[in-house]
XYZ file of C-alpha atoms in Angstrom:
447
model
C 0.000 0.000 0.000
C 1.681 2.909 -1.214
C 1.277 6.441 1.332
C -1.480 8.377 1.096
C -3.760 4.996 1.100
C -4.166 4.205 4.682
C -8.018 5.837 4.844
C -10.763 3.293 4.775
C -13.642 2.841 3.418
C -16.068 5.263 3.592
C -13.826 7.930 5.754
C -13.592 11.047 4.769
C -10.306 12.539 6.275
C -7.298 12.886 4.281
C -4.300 11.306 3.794
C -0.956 11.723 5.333
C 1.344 12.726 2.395
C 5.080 13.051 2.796
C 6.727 16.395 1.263
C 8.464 14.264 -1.688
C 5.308 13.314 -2.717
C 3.942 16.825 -3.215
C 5.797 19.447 -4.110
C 3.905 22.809 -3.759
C 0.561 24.229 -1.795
C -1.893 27.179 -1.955
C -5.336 28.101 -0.896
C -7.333 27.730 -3.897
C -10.242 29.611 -2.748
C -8.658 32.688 -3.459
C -8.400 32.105 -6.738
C -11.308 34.198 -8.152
C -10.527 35.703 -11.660
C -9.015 34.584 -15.163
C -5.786 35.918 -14.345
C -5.282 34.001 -10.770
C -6.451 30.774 -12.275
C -4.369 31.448 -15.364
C -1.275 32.009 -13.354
C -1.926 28.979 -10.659
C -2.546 26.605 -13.842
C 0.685 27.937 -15.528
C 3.415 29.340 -13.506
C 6.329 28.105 -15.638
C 7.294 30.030 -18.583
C 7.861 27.378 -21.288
C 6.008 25.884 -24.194
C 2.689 27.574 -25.311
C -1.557 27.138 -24.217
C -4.663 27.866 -25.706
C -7.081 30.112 -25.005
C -10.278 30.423 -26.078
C -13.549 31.419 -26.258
C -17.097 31.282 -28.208
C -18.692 34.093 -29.917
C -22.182 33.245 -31.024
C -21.735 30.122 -32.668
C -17.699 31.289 -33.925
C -14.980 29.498 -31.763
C -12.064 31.787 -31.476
C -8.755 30.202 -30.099
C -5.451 31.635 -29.656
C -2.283 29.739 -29.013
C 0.751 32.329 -26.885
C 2.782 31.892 -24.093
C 1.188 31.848 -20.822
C 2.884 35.529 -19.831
C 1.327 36.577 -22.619
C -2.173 35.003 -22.371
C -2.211 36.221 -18.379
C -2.057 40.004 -20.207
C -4.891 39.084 -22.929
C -7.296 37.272 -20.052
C -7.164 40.240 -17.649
C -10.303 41.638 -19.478
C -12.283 38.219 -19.360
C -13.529 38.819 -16.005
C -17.334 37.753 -16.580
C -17.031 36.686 -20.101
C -19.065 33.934 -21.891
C -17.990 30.736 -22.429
C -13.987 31.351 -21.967
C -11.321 28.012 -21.791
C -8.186 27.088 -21.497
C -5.545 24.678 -22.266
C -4.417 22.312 -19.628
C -1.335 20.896 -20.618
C 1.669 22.679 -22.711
C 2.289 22.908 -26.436
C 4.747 23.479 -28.825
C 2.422 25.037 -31.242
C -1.070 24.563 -32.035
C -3.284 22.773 -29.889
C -2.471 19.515 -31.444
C -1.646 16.114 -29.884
C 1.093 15.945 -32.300
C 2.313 19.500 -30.226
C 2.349 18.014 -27.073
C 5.193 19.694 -24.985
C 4.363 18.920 -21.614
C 1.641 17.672 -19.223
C 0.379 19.841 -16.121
C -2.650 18.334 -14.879
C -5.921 15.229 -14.907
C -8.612 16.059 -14.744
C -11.934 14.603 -14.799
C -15.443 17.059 -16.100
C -18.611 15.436 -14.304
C -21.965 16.252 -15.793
C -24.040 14.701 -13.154
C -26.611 16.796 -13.983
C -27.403 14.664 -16.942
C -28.151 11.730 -14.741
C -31.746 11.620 -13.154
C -30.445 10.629 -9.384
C -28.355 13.673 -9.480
C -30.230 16.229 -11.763
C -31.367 18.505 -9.014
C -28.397 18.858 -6.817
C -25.416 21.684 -7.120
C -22.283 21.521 -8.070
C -21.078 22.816 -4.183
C -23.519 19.811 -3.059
C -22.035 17.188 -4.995
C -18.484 18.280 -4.000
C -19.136 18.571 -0.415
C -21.137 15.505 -0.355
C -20.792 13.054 -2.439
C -17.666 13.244 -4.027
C -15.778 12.723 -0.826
C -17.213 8.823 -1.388
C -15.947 8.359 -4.346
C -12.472 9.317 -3.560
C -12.563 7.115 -0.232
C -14.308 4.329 -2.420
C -11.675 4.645 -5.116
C -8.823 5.306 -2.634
C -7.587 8.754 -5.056
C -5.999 11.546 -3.284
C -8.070 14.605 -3.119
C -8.020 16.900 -5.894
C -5.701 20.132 -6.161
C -9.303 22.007 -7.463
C -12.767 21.458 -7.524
C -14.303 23.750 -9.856
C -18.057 24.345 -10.338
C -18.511 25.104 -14.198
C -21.834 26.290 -14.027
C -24.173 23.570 -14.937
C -21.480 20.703 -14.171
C -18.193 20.140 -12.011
C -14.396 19.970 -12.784
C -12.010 18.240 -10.807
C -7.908 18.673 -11.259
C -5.200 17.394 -10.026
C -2.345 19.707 -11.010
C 1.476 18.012 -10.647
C 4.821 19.770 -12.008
C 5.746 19.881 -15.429
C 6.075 16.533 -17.057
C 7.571 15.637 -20.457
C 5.069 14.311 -23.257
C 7.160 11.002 -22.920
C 4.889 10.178 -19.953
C 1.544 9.926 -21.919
C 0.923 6.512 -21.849
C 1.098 6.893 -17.772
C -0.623 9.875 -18.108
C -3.763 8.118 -19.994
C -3.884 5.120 -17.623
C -4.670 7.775 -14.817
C -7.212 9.461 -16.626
C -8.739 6.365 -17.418
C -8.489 4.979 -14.082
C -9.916 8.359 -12.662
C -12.632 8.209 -15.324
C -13.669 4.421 -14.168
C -13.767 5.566 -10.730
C -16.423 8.102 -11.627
C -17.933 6.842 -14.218
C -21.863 6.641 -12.152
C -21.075 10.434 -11.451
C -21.548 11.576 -14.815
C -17.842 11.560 -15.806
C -17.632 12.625 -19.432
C -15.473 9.963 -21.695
C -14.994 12.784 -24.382
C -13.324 15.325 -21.936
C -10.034 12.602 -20.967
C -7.499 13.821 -24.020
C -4.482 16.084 -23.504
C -5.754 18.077 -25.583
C -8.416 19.411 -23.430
C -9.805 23.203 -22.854
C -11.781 23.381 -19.593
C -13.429 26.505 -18.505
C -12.065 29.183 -16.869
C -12.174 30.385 -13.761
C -14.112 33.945 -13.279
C -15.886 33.335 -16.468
C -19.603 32.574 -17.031
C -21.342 29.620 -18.173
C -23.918 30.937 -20.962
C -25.848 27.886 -21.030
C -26.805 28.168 -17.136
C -25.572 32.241 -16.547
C -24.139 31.098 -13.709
C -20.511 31.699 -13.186
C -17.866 29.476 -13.067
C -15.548 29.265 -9.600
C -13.975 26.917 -7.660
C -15.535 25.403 -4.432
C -12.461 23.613 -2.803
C -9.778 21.466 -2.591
C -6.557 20.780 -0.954
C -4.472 23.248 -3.230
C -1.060 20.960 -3.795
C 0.897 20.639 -7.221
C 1.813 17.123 -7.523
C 5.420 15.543 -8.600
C 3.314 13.157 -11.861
C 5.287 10.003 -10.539
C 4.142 10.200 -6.926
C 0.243 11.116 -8.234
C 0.087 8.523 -10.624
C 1.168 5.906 -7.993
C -1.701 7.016 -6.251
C -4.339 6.285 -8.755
C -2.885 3.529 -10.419
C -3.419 -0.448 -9.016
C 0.419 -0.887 -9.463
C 3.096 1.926 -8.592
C 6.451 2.345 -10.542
C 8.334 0.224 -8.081
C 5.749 -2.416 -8.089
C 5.664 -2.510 -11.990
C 9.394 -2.676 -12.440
C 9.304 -5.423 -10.092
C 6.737 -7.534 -12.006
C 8.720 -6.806 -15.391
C 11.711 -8.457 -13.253
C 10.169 -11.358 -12.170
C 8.121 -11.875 -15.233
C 11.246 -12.794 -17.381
C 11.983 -15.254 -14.555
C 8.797 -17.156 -14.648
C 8.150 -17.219 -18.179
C 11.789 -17.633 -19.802
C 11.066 -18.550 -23.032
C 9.584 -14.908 -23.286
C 11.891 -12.223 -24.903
C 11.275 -8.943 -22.971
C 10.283 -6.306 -24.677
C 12.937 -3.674 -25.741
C 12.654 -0.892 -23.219
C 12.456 1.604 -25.647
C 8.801 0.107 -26.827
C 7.432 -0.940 -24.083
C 4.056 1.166 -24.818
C 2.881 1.226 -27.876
C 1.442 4.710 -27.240
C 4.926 5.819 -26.808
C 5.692 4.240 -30.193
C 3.021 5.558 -32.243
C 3.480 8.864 -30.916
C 7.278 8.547 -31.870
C 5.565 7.923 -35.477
C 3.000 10.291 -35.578
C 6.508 12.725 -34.311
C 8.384 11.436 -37.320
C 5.252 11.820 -39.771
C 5.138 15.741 -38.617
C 8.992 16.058 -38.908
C 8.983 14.480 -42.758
C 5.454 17.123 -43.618
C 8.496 20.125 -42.338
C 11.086 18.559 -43.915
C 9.086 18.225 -47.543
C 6.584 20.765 -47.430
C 7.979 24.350 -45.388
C 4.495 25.989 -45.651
C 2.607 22.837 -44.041
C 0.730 21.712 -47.295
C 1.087 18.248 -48.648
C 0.532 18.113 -52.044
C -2.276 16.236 -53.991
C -1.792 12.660 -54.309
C 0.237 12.573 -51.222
C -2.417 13.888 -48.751
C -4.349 10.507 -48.428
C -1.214 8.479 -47.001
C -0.446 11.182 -44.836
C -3.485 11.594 -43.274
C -4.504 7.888 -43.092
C -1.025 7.248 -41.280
C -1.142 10.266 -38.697
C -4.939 8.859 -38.048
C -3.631 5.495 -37.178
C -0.922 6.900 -35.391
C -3.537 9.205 -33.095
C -5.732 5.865 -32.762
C -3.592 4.823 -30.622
C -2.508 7.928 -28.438
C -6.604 8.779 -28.284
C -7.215 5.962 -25.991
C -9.638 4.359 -28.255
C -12.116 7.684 -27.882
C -13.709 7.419 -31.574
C -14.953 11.180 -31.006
C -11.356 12.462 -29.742
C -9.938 11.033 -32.462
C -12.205 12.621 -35.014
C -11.706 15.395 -34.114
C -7.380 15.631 -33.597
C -7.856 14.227 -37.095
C -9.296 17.124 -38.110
C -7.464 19.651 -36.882
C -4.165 17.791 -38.232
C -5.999 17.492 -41.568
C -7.232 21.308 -41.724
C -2.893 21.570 -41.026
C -1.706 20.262 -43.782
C -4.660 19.938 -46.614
C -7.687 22.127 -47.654
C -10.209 19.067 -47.126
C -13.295 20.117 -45.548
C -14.604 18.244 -42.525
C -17.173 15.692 -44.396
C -14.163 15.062 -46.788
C -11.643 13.988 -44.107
C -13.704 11.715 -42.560
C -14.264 9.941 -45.778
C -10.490 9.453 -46.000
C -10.239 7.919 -42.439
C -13.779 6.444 -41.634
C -11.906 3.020 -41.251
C -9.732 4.162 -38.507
C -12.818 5.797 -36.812
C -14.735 2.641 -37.504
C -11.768 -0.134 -35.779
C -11.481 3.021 -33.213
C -14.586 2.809 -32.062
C -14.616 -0.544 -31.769
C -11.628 -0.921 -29.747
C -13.630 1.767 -27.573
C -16.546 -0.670 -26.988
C -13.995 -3.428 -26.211
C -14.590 -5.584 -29.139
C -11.824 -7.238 -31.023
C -10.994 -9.258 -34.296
C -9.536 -12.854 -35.095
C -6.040 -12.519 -36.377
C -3.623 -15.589 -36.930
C -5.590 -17.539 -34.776
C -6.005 -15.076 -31.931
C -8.609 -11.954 -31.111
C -6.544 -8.924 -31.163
C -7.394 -5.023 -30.599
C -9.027 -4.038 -33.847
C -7.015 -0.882 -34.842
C -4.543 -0.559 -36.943
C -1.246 -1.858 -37.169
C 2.224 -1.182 -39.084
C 5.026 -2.432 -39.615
C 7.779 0.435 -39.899
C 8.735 -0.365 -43.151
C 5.295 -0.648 -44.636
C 4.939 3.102 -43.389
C 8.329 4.031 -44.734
C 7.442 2.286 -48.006
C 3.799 4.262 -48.331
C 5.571 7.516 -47.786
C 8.565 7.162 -49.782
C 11.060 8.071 -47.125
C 14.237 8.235 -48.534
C 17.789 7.472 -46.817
C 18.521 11.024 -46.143
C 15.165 11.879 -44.669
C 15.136 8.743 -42.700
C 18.154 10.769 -41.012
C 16.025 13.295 -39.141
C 13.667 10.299 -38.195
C 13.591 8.508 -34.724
C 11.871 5.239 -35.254
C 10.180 5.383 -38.937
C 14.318 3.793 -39.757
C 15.452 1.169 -41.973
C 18.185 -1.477 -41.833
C 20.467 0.625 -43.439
C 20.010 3.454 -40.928
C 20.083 1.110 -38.049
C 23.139 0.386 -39.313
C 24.692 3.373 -39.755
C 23.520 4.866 -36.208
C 25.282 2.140 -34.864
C 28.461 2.614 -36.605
C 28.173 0.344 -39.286
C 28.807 2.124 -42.178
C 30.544 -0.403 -44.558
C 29.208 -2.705 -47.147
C 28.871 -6.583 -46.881
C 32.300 -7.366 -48.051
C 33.511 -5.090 -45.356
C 31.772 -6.904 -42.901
C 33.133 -10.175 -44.120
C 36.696 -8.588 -44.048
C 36.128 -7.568 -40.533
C 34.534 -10.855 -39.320
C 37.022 -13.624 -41.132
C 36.226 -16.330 -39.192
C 32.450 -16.239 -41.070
C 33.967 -15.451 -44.188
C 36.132 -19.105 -43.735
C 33.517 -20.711 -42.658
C 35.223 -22.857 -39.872
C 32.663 -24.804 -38.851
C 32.652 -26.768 -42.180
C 36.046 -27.096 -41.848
C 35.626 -28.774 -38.772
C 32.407 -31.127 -40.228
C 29.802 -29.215 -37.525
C 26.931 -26.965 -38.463
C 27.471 -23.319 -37.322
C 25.294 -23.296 -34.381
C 26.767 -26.100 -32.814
C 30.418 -24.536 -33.463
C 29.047 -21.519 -31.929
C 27.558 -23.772 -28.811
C 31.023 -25.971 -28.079
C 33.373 -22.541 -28.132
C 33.965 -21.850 -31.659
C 37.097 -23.587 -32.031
C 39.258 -23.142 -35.274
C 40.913 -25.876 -37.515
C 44.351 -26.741 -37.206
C 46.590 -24.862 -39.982
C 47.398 -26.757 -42.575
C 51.126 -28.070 -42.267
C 53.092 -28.472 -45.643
C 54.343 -32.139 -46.781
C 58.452 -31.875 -47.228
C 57.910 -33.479 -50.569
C 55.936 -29.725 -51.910
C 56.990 -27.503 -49.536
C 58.650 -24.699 -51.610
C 62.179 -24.219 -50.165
C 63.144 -21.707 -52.717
């Protein structure tokens, strides 16, 4: 039982936490306008957010620095329908942008569920929320925010590289399971996320939105997550020691891939790095813009958690990127990977070789470096969408076969035949070498 689980079940007071396992405190309550919350949600200066807000039925988004965006929200005091970006970008709000990670969150619209269609947001925090956390055993949240018809809760930890999405997902998801007959919302779980801000009004309900509690801290990620996951980090790495040990016929997975969310978004990062290194302005070309987009879609398949309707739309926005497709038309180019998306959702899977298997898609490397013609030099400025001959050179293998065979003269001899043995058992008993030929005295050259 890792600290900051030693509540039962059913009590309400909180956990003892040690000071490694969270880093920073402040009364959240005092946090009353766009500014504050803007500032408490982003006190670091790097990478870029989104603000946004609705105008009628226009969406108007802006991606800055959060120094700058504290300037623009100073104004927003009382204004309709105003978000903002959770986690850090490099550009856009894209998935594909992903700089760093800053909070979970989960959005619960219990007001869509009959039991709970009457009651407040301040009610449902103060009283039944606390359950769920006991029930659940998840620490309480850094901010409980009352969005005007529903009700936000965040846990906010330190800056975290994009590396640690897969992690990152598996809380969300856990959080999300843990709430799910409190209205959670499935499509609000992506990094990708605006929630609304603080100080700003709900038009829907005119009421505006503020937070009602919570304990305040900033998280370190590692320590949070092994609080909401089953198994911690210590606990993990010691099942993927002793897992080799009971199954040895099992080759462990290269530590490199050991998610394959961390794989395909090492794709979908090489995909966006060829579109720079081809295109400048962003565009792909026609007749290149349907393996593009088809690729990056099974790439975000993957990183979307199986959420059909998150997927849609990052496919979208990556789409309205690089091509001047409308909506209807990109979703005609990818309605397969949408389709075996939302079946992976619902939990369903297909027979493959034998065996049922998650139904999205996958590829090999070199089928994807094959569909998009990447070249030797471009495969360069790749990280995993590499061939042999890249492999090769990376590792410092840079000659040809016959330079190999120079280099490695006992297989260009062959000894084993020499010696009347296949290769793998001259490899088994030592690889011993013939004896050198000696010369007979009647042909030995004496001259």
């Amino acid at each position: 039982m890792t600290a900051g689980r030693s509540w039962l079940k059913g009590a309400f007071t909180l956990p003892s936490i040690s000071i490694s396992q969270k880093i920073c405190t402040t009364d959240v309550r005092d946090i009353v306008t766009p500014q504050d919350y803007l500032a408490y949600l982003h006190d670091d200066t790097t990478g870029k957010i989104s603000i946004a807000y609705r105008q009628g039925a226009e969406w108007i988004e802006r991606t800055m620095t959060p120094a700058k965006a504290a300037d623009t929200v100073v104004e927003w005091t009382g204004k309709f329908d105003s978000y903002v970006s959770m986690n850090h970008f490099k550009g856009r709000r894209r998935m594909e942008n992903l700089a760093t990670l800053r909070a979970l969150w989960i959005d619960l619209d219990f007001h869509k569920l009959k039991r709970w269609e009457h009651w407040t947001a301040e009610g449902v925090w103060r009283i039944v929320v606390p359950e769920y956390l006991a029930d659940a055993r998840l620490p309480q949240p850094t901010a409980a925010i009352g969005s005007g018809r529903g009700l936000y809760l965040i846990w906010l930890f330190s800056p975290t590289p994009a590396q640690a999405l897969p992690r990152w997902n598996a809380c969300q998801k856990q959080i999300f399971e843990s709430f799910r007959e409190l209205g959670a919302d499935r499509q609000a779980l992506d990094a990708t996320r605006v929630l609304r801000m603080v100080g700003t009004v709900n038009s829907r309900s005119g009421q505006k939105v503020q937070i009602l509690g919570g304990d305040g801290y900033v998280w370190d990620f590692d320590a949070l997550a092994d609080e909401i996951l089953p198994f911690t980090r210590v606990e993990l790495h010691d099942l993927h020691v002793q897992r080799p040990i009971r199954t040895k016929d099992r080759k462990p997975t290269p530590r490199h891939y050991q998610s394959l969310q961390s794989l395909w978004m090492a794709r979908l990062a090489d995909i966006n790095a060829l579109i720079t290194l081809r295109y400048p302005d962003g565009k792909v070309p026609t007749g290149e813009r349907d393996s593009f987009i088809f690729l990056a879609g099974i790439c975000m398949s993957w990183i979307s958690s199986g959420d059909s309707q998150v997927l849609d739309q990052e496919i979208a926005r990556f789409a309205q990127d690089h091509t001047p497709w409308p909506d209807r038309e990109i979703r005609s180019r990818v309605s397969a990977v949408l389709k075996r998306t939302a079946m992976a959702g619902r939990g369903d899977t297909v027979e493959w070789q034998g065996r049922q298997v998650d139904p999205r898609y996958r590829l090999r490397t070199r089928t994807i470096i094959d569909w998009l013609g990447i070249t030797d030099q471009e495969q360069r400025n790749m990280r995993t969408l590499i061939g042999s001959q890249e492999k090769r050179r990376r590792r410092g293998f840079n000659d040809t076969r016959q330079g190999y065979l120079t280099r490695h003269q006992q297989v260009r001899y062959k000894p084993w035949e020499q010696l009347g043995m296949s290769r793998a058992t001259w490899y088994a008993v030592g690889k011993p070498m013939p004896e050198p030929a000696i010369e007979s005295p009647d042909t030995a050259d004496y001259s």
